[in-house]
Structures are given as C-alpha cells and as structure tokens.
Coordinates of C-alpha atoms and ligand atoms in Angstrom, one line a residue:
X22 CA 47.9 -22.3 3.9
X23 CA 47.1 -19.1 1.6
X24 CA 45.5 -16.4 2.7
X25 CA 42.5 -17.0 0.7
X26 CA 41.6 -20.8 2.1
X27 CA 42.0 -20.1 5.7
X28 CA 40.0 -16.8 5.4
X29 CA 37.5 -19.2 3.5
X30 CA 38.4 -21.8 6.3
X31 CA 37.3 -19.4 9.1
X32 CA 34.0 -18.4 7.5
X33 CA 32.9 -22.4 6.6
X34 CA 33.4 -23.2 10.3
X35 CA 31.4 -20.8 11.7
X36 CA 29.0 -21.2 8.9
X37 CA 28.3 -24.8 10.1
X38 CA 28.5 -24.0 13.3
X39 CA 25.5 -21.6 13.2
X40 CA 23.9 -24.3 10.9
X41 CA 24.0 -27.0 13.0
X42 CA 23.2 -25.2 16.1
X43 CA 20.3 -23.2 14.2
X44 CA 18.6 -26.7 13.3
X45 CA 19.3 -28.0 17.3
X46 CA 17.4 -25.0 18.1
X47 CA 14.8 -26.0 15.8
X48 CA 14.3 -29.0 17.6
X49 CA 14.8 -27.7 21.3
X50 CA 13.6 -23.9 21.1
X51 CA 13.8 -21.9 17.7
X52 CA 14.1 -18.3 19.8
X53 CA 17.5 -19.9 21.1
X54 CA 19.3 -19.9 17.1
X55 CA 22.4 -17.6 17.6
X56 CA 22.1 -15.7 14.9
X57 CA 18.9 -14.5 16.2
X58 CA 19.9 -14.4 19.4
X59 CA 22.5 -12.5 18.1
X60 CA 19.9 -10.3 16.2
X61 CA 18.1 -9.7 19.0
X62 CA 20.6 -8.0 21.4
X63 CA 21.6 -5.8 18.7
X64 CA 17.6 -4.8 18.3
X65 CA 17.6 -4.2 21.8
X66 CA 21.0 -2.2 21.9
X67 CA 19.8 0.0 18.7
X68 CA 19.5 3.3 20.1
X69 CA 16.1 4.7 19.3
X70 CA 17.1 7.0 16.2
X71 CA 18.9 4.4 14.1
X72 CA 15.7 1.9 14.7
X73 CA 13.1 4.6 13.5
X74 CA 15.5 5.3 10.6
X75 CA 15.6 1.4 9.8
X76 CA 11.9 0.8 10.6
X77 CA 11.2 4.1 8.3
X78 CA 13.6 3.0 5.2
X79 CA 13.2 -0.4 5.3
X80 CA 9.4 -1.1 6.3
X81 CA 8.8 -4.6 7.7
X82 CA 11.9 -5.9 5.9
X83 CA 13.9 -4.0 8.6
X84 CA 14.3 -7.1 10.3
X85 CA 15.7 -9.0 7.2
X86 CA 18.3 -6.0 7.0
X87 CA 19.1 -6.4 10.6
X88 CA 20.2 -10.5 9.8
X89 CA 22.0 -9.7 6.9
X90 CA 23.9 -7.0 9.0
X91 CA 24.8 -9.5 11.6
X92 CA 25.5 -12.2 9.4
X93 CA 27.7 -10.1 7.4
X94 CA 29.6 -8.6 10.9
X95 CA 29.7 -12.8 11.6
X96 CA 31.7 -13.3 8.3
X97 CA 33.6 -10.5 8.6
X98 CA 35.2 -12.0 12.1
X99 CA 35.1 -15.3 10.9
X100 CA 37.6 -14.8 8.0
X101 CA 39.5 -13.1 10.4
X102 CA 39.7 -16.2 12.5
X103 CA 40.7 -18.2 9.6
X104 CA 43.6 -15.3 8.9
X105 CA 44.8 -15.5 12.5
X106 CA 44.6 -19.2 12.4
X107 CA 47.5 -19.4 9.8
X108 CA 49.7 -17.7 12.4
X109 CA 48.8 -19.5 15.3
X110 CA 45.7 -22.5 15.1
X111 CA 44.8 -21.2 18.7
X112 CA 44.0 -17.8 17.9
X113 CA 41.7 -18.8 15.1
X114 CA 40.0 -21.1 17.7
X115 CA 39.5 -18.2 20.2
X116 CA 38.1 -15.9 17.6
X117 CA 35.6 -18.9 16.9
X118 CA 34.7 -19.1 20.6
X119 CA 34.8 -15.2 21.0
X120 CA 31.7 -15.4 18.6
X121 CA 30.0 -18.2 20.3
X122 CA 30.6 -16.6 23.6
X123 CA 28.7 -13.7 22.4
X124 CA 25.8 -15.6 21.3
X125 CA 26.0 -17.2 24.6
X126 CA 25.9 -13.9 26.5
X127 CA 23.1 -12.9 24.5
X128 CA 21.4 -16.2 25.3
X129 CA 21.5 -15.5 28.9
X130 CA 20.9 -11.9 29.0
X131 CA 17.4 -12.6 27.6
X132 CA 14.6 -11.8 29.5
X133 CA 13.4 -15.5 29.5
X134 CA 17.0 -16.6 29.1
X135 CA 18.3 -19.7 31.2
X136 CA 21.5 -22.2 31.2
X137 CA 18.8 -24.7 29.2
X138 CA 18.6 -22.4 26.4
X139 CA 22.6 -22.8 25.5
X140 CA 22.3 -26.1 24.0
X141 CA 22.5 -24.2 20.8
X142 CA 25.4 -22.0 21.9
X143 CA 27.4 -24.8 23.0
X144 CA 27.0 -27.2 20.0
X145 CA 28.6 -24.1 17.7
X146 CA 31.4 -23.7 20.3
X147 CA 32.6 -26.9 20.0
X148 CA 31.8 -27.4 16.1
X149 CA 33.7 -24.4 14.8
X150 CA 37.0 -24.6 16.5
X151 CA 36.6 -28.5 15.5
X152 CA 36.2 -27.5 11.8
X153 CA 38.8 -25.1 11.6
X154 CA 41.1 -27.5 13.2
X155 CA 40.0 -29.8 10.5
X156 CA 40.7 -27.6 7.8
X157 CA 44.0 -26.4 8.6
X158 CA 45.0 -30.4 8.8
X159 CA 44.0 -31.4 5.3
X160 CA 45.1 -27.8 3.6
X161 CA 47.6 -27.0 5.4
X162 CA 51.4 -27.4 5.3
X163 CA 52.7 -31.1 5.6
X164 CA 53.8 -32.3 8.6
X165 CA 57.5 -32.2 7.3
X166 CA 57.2 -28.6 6.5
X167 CA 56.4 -28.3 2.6
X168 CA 54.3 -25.8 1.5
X169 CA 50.7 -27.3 0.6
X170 CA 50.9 -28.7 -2.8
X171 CA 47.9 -30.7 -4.8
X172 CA 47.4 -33.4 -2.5
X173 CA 46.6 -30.7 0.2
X174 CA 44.4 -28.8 -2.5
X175 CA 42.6 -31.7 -3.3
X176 CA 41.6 -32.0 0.1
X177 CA 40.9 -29.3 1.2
X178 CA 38.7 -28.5 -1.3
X179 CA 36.7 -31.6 -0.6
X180 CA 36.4 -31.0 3.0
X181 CA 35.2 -27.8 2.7
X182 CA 33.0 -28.5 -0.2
X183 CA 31.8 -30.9 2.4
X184 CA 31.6 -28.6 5.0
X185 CA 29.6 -26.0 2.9
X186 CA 26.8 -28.9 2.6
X187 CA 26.4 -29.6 5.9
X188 CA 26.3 -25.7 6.6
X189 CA 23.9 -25.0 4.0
X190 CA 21.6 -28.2 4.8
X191 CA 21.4 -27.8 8.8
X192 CA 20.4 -24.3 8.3
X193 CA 18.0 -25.0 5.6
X194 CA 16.6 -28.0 7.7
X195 CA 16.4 -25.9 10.9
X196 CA 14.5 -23.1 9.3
X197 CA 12.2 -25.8 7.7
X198 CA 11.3 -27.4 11.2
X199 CA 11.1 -23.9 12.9
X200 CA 8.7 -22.8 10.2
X201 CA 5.3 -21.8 11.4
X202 CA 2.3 -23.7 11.4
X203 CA -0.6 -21.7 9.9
X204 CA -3.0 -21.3 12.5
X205 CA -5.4 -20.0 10.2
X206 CA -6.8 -23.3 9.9
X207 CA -7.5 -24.0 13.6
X208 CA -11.1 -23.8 14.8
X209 CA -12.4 -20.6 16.1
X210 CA -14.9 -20.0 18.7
X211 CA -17.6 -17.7 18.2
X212 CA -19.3 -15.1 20.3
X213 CA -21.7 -15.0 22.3
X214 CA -23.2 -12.2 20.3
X215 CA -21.4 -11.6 17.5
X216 CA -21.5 -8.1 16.1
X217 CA -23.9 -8.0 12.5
X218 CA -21.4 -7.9 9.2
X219 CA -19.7 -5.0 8.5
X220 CA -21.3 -2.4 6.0
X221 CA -20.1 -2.4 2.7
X222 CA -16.7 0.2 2.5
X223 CA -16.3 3.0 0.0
X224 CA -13.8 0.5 -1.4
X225 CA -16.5 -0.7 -3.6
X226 CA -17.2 2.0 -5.6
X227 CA -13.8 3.4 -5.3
X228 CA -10.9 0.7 -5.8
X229 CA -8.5 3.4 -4.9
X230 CA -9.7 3.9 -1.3
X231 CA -7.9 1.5 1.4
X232 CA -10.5 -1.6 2.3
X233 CA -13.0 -0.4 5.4
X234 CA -11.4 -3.9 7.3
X235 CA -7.5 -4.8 6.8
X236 CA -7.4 -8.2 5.6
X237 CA -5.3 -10.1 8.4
X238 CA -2.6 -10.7 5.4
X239 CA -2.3 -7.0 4.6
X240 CA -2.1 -6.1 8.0
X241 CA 0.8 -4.1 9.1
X242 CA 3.1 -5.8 11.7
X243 CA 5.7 -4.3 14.3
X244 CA 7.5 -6.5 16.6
X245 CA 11.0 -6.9 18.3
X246 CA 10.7 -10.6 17.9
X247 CA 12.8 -12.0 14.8
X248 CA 11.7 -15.5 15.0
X249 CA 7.7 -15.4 15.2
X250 CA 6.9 -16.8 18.8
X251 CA 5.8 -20.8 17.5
X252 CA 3.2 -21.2 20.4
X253 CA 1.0 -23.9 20.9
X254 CA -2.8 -23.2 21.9
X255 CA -3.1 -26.2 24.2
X256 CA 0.3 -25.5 26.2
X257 CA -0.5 -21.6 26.3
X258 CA -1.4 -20.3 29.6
X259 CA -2.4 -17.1 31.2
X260 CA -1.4 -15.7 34.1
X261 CA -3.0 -12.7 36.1
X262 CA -1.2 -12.1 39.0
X263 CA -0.1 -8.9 41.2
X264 CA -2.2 -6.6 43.4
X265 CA -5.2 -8.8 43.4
X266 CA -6.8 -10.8 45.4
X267 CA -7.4 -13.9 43.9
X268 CA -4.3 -14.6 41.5
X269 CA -5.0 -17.2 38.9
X270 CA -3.8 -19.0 35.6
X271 CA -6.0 -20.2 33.3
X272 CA -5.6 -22.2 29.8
X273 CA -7.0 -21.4 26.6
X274 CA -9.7 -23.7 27.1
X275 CA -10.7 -21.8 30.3
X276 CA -10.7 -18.6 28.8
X277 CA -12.7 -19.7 25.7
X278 CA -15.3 -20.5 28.2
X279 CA -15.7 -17.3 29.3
X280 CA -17.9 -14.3 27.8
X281 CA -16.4 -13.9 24.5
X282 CA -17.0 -10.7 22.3
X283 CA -16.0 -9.1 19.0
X284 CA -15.0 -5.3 18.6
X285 CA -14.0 -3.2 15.6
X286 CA -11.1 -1.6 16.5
X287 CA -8.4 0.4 14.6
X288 CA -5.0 0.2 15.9
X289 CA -2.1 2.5 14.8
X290 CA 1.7 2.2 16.0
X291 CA 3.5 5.2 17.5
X292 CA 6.0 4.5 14.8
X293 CA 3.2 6.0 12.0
X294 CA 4.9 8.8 10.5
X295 CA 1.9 11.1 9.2
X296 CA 0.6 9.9 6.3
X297 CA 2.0 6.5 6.9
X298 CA 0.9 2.4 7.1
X299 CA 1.2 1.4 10.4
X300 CA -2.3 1.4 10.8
X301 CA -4.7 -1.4 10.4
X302 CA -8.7 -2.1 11.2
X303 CA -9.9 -5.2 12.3
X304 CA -13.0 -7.1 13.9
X305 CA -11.3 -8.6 17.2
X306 CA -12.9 -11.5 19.1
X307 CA -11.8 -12.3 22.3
X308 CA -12.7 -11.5 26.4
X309 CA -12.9 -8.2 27.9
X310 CA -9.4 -7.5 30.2
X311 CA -12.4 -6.5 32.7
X312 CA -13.7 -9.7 32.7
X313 CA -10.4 -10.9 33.5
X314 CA -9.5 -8.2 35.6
X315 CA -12.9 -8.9 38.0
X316 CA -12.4 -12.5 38.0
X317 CA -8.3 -12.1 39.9
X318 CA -10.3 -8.9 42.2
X319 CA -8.1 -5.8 41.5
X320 CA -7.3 -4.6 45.2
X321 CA -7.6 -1.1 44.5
X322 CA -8.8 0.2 41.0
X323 CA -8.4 3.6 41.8
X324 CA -4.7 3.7 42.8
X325 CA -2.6 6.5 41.2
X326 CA -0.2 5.2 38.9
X327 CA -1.0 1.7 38.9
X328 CA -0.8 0.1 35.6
X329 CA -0.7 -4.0 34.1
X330 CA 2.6 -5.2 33.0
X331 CA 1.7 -7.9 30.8
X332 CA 4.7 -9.9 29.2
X333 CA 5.4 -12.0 26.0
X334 CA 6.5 -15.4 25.4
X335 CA 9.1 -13.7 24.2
X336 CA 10.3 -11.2 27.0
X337 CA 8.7 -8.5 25.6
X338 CA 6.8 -5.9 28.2
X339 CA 4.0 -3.5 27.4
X340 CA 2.6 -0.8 30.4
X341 CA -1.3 -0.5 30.0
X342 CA -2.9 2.4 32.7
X343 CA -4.8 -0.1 34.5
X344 CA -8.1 2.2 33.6
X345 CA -7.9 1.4 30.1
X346 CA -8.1 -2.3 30.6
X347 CA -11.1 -2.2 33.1
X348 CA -13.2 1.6 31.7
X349 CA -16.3 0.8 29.4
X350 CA -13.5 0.8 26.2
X351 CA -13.9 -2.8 26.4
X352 CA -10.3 -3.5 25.7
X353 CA -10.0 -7.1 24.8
X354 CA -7.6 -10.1 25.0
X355 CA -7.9 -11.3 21.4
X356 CA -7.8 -14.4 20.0
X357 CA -9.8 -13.9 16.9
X358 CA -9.0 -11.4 13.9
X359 CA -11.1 -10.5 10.9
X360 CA -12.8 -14.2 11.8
X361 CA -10.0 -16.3 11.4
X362 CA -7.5 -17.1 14.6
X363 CA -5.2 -14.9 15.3
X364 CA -2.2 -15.3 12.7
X365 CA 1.1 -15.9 14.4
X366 CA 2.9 -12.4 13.2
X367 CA -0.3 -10.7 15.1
X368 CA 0.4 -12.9 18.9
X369 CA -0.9 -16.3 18.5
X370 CA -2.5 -17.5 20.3
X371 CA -3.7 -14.5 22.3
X372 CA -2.9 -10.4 22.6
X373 CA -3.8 -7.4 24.2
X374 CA -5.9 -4.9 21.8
X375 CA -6.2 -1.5 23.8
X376 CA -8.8 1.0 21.8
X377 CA -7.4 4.4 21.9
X378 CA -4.0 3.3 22.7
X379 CA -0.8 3.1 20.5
X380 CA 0.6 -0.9 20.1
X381 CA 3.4 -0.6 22.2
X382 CA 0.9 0.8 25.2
X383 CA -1.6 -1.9 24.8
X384 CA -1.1 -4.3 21.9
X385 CA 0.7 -7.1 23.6
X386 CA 1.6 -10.1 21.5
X387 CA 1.9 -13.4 22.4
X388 CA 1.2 -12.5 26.2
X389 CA 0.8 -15.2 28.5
X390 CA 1.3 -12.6 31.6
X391 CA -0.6 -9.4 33.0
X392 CA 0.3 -7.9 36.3
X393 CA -1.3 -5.4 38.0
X394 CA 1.2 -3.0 39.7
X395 CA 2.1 0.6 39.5
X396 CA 4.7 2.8 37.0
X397 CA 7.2 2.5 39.8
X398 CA 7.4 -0.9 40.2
X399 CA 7.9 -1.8 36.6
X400 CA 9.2 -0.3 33.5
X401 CA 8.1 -1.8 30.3
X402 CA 10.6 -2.5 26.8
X403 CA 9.9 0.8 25.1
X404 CA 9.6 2.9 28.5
X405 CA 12.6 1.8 28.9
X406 CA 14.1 3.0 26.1
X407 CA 12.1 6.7 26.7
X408 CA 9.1 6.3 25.0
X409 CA 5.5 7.8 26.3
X410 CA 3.6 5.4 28.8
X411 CA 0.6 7.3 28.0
X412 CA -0.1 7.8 24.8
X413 CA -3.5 8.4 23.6
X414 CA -3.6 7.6 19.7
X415 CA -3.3 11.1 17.9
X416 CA -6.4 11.6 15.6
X417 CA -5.0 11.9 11.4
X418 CA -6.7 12.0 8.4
X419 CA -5.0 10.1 5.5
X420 CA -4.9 10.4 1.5
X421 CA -4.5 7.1 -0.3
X422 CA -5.7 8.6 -3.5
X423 CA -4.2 10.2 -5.8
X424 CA -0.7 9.2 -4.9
X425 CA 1.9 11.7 -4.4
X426 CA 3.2 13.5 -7.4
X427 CA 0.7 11.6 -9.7
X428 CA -1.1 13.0 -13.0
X429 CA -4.3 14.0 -12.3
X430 CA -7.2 15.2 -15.0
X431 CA -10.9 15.6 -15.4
X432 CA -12.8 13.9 -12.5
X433 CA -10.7 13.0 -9.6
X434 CA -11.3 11.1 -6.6
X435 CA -9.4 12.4 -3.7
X436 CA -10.2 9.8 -1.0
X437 CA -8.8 7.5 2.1
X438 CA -9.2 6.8 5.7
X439 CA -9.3 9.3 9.1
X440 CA -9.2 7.6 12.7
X441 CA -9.4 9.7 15.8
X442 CA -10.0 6.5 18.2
X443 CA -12.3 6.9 21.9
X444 CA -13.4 10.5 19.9
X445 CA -15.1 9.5 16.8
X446 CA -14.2 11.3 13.3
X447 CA -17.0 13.9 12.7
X448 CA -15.5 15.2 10.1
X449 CA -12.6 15.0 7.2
X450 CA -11.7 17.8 5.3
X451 CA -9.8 18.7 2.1
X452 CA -7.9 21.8 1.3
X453 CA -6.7 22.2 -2.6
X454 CA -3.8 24.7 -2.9
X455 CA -5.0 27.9 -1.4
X456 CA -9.0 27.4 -1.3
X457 CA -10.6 27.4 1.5
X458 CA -11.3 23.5 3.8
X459 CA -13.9 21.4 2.2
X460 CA -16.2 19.1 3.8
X461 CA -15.6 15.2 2.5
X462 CA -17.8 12.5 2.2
X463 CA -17.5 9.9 5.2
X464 CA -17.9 6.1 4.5
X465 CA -19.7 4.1 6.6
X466 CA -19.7 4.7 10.9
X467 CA -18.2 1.8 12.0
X468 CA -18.3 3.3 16.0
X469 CA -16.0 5.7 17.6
X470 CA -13.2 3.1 17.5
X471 CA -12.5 2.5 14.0
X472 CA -11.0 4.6 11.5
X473 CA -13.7 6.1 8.7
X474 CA -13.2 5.9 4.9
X475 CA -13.8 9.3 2.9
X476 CA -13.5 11.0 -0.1
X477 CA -14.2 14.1 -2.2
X478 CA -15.0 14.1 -6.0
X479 CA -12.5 17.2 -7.3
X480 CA -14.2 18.2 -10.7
X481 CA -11.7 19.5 -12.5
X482 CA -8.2 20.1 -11.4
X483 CA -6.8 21.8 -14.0
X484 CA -3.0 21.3 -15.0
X485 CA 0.1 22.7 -13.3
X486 CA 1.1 21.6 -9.1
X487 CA -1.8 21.0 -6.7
X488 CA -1.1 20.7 -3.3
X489 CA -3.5 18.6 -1.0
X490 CA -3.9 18.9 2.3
X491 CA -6.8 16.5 4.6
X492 CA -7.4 16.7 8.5
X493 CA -10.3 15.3 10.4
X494 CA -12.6 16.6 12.8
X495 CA -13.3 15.1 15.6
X496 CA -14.9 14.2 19.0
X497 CA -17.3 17.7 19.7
X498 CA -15.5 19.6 17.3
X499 CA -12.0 19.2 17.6
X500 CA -9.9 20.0 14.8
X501 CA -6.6 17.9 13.9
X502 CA -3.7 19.8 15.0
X503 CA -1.1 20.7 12.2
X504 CA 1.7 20.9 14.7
X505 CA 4.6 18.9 13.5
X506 CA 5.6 16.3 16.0
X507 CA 7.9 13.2 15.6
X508 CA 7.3 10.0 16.2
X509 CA 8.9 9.8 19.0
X510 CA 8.1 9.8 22.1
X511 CA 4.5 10.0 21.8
X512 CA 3.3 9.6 18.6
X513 CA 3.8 11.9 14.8
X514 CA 1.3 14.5 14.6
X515 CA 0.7 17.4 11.9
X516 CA -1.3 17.5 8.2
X517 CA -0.6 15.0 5.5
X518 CA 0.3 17.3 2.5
X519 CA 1.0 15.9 -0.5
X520 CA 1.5 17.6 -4.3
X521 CA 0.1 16.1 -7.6
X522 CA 0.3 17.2 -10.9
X523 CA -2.2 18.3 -13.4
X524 CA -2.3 16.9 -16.4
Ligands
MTE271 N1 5.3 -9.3 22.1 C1 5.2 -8.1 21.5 N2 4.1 -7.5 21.4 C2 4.0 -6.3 20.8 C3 5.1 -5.7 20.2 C4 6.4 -6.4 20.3 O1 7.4 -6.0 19.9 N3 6.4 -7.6 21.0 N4 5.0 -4.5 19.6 C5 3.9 -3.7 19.9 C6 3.7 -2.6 18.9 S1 4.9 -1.3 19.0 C7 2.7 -2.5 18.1 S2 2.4 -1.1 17.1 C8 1.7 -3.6 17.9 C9 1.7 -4.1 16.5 O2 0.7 -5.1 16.3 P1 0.6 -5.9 15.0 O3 2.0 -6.3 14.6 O4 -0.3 -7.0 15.1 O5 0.1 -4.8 14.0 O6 2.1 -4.8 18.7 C10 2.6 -4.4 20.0 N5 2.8 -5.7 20.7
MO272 MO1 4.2 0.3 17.6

C-alpha cells in the first residue's frame, strides 16, 4: 500500500473510532467522549502560564483551540499508525490502542472517573485496530504478492469513503444527542421577597456605556469543563456533609422550599487582566449558604482555617473560608440569573455566588457537594495549581468608552463601570494626560455589591494623543492602587490607561 492510503488509513480508523465512541458517550455519559476526555487532562496538565496566555489570546474560544490542538496531535499519530502499519499490520494496531489507552487513562484518572465510564474508551479500542485491519485487506497487496493495482484502488477507496461516513455521522449524531437542552425555558421560582426592578443604567442615555445588569447571554464564562455538565433538575442533589452535626442531602425540590432570595451581585474572575471582561453583574435568586449551613449545624464556626470544599458534577473543587458562606454577605446558592434559570454554561442547575470573592474562590458550578473542613484537609483545583485561597476581589475602575486608540472630537463621553465588591465604589475618577484626577459621574447605587456605571463629559479634547487614566474610590476613602500586579496568584491590580487620538 502507498504511503499516502495507509497514512489516510490510520487517520479514518481512529476517526471512526472517536465517532462512534463520541455518539456511545452521548447516550451513556457525554463527559466520557475521548476526545474530551482527552481535552481535559491536557487542561489539567497546562501549566499555569500557557493557560493564562491561551485564556488571554483566545478569550472563551480557548477551549475550541484546545480540541483542535488535540485533534490535530490525534491525526498526527494516527497517520503514523497507518505508516507503521505498512511495515508491520501490528504496529499500526498498537499505535491505535496506544491512543485509546490514553483516553482510557484519562478516563480513570478523573476525579469522578470509574471502570463504568470506559464504555466509550473500549468501543474505539476495538473499532480502530478493526478498521485499519480492514483497510489494509481491501488496499493492500494481493495475497499472492502483486502490488495493489485497480481492483485494490477501487476498493479501497470505497471502504474508506465508507468509513469517512460513518466517522463523520457518529460524531455529528453524538454531538447532536449531547447537545444541551435550554433550561431557559424551565419554570422558575420566585422569592419570597423579591428585590424591586433595577433602576434604569447610564446605558440609556449613553449606548456606549456597558448595560448596569449583564444579560445572561453576554455574560462572561470560565470553566475547565469542555462539555457543559447536561444535568437534570429532578436527578440533582445536594449534599452538605463534613464537620456538622446533622449531615443531609436534599433535592431541588427541597431546597426550592426553603427561604429563597435575590441579590445583585457582581462577580469578576481572577483571570481579569485590568481593563478586561471577565466581569459580569447579575440579579441572583437562590438560598443563603447560611441557611444551608444552619440547617447541617456547623460544629464549630469559629475554627481557624476551616473552609467548605464544595465540588462539581464534574470534579471540579472550589475552597470558600467558611466565614464568607455564613457572615451577613449573604452568599447564595443560585438557581436563578437575571430571572431566567440558571443557563447551563453558568452551573445548572445550581452554583455557589460568593460576593466579594473571585470565581474560582466561591463561584462553584454545577455543585452538588459542600463540605465543611479546614485548608489542611483539602486542597481545591486551582489551589492546587498555586493559586490564592483568599482572594478578596481587587477594586478597578474600567473605560468602555472611547475605545483604545479611537478618534475623538468635540463632546466626548468618557464612561464605563468601577466595582470594589463588600467596600462600595464612592468614587471614580478620570485623569486626562497630565491634568489633575477628576471627579465622574456615578450611575445608579445598586448596593455595595455590584459594580457602578460612570462617566465624564470631556468638552473638548482637542487633537493630537490623549492618554486616559480612571481609578475608583472606595469603601471610607480608599484609593485604587496603581501597583501593577498579575493575574496570578491573586488577582491583576493597577490603573487602566489607555491613549486615544484627537481628531
Ligand atoms: N464547576 C466549575 N465551577 C467553576 C469553575 C470551573 O472551572 N468549574 N470556574 C470558576 C471560575 S474561575 C469563575 S471566574 C466562575 C465563572 O463563572 P461564570 O462562568 O458563570 O461567569 O466560575 C467558577 N466556578
Ligand atoms: Mo475565574
């Protein structure tokens, strides 16, 4: 066989092997796909730098660069399979089953992982080397020892025309039946008081200016899942378990029951350069942690380093101080956002929202699990990986208008949000080129939580380089810092600065 078919030979049978064990996963558990699987121990393996630099160059879509990656790295050994095959059919085989035996590994080594979750794993194990086998037979040399000659061709290009198909269909299928459902539609308590309407943002009477409340849709999202966890409301459960006294598990149902309340709450991920979109407000509905907290009977509130573990459906872990789920911050296990149930990207069908805290320190998605335990007993995902485990959310003021390096002339509105969470925002101020800080005007007070809109009519600026500069003010008086800090391990700080041009 040339080069060229059993290269191609290699890369159809693994292709249909991931197919048709990406659409059995479908069916049985859509997490359990090896190509995600595979995904998701290289996410877990990305040392901290090269996932900043992917989540900072390639946004949200830093996942879809991550499949491509390891699809690509999957071709890549997959032809080779097909090349080693022509010397000997057993080495392509074990190159097929080195790939599945990876994905296998992987399967395990999740947190949630078990033997039940190979199905997947298995059915591409025995599919590829089967393939290949086939492949080499009809395009192959002759059993008496001719080279391959149009017979042969014809074949083989029917079988793996064939074989594309059923690639291409199982994985289409698969990713059709592990498609989300849109909970948006699903029936949504209310609470017991709900909160009055928001006021009206500066967004009205300045377009520019980002929306007081982050639609759900525009919302920014940071996970380490790659397939959204597909839960079901009815089968969810929570557990609270640990140093209490009264350990329980309750069902949506249950929890629904209890004393359900809505908070405006702004949360920002530690991953926010300054300046940056990983920040998002939103009305929350859901139960105080307290309530939750109370109702198991934390043995000893006061213990030094005792935090709640609380994990995913998913395997993900997120420390929370154990204060700042039971202090007057009411933080809240959401099941609500913006008045719509929570949409599946943001932890369907229930999450941890921390005020004051980065995501990764008291955001929990998908959480069906909190723990109450101490630092030493338990180290969460991103702890692991040297990240802060107390992390107050640094207070930043942010311009969304003008854009950087844009013409500006005549009237200008220089405008956006500031959040300084637990503190309030007092204050933002502006500082054109080398003129003294200016006070702003704020939009509406929204509570100490949630970020506040602001902006500053700049008459005229006149035409050559401006540089802007905003920081907020905050709690009694506190002025943003402009020390330059990096994301990691606790968070960017430092003053937005950007330069337009006048025009
Ligand atoms: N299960 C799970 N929950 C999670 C995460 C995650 O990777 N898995 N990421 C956390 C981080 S780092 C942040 S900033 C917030 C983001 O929440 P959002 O995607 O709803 O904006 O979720 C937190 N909760
Ligand atoms: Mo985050």
């Amino acid at each position: 066989m040339s080069r060229r078919r059993a290269a191609l030979a290699g890369v159809l049978a693994a292709a249909v092997a991931m197919g048709l064990a990406h659409l059995l996963a479908a069916i049985l558990n859509p997490a359990t796909s090896p190509v995600l699987i595979i995904g998701s121990a290289v996410i877990d393996r990305t040392p901290t730098a090269l996932k900043d630099w992917a989540i900072e160059h390639f946004g949200t879509n830093d996942k879809t660069v991550l499949l491509a990656s390891v699809v690509a790295g999957t071709v890549v050994l997959a032809a080779i399979s097909g090349l080693l095959a022509r010397r000997r059919l057993v080495y392509g085989i074990a190159v097929q089953l080195l790939l599945v035996a990876t994905a296998a590994l992987a399967t395990l080594e999740r947190p949630t992982g078990s033997w039940r979750d190979l199905g997947p794993a298995l059915l591409a194990g025995l599919t590829g080397p089967l393939v290949l086998t086939g492949l080499f037979r009809v395009g192959g040399t002759r059993p008496d020892g001719y080279p391959s000659g149009t017979n042969t061709r014809r074949a083989f290009l029917t079988g793996s025309g064939a074989v594309a198909i059923a690639a291409v269909g199982s994985a289409a299928l698969g990713q059709k039946l592990s498609a989300t459902t849109d909970p948006s539609n699903l029936t949504l308590p209310k609470a017991r008081t709900p909160l009055p309407a928001l006021p009206a943002g500066l967004e009205k009477t300045y377009r520019e200016i980002t929306p007081l409340r982050t639609p759900n849709g525009g919302f920014y999202r940071v996970d380490t899942a790659l397939a959204v966890p597909n839960l079901d409301r009815d089968s969810w459960t929570l557990t609270v378990e640990g140093d209490v006294d009264r350990p329980f598990t309750i069902d949506y149902r249950e929890l629904i029951a209890m004393d359900l309340i809505e908070r405006d709450i702004t949360m920002t991920c530690v991953s926010n350069e300054v300046g940056g979109g990983y920040v998002g407000a939103a009305r929350w509905l859901g139960v105080r942690t307290k309530d939750l907290l109370d109702r198991a009977g934390v043995m000893d509130p006061d213990k030094p380093q005792a935090q709640v573990f609380s994990t995913a459906t998913d395997g993900f872990t997120i420390s929370t101080p154990l204060g700042a789920l039971m202090d007057d911050r009411e933080a809240l296990l959401a099941i609500g956002m913006n008045g719509a149930p929570l949409p599946r990207t943001h932890g369907f069908p229930a999450r941890l929202i921390t005020p004051g805290l980065y995501g990764m320190l008291g955001g929990t998605k998908w959480v069906t699990k909190m723990r109450v335990t101490t630092y030493a007993d338990a180290k969460a995902y991103w702890t692991q990986r040297g990240w802060t485990t107390n992390g107050p959310i640094k207070p930043s003021a942010r311009i969304d208008t003008p854009a950087s390096l844009a013409t500006v002339k005549g009237r200008t509105v220089v405008g956006g949000v500031a959040w300084a969470q637990r503190r309030g925002v007092v204050k933002v101020q502006l500082k054109i080129d080398e003129k003294p800080w200016q006070d702003c005007t704020l939009g509406p007070d929204v509570g100490v939580d949630f970020w506040r809109q602001w902006y500053f009519i700049w008459d005229d600026p006149g035409s050559g380089q401006h540089a802007l500069q905003a920081r907020v003010i905050y709690g009694d008086n506190q002025t943003q810092t402009d020390d330059r800090a990096p994301v990691f391990p606790n968070g960017s700080s430092g003053i937005q600065q950007l330069v337009v041009i006048g025009g």
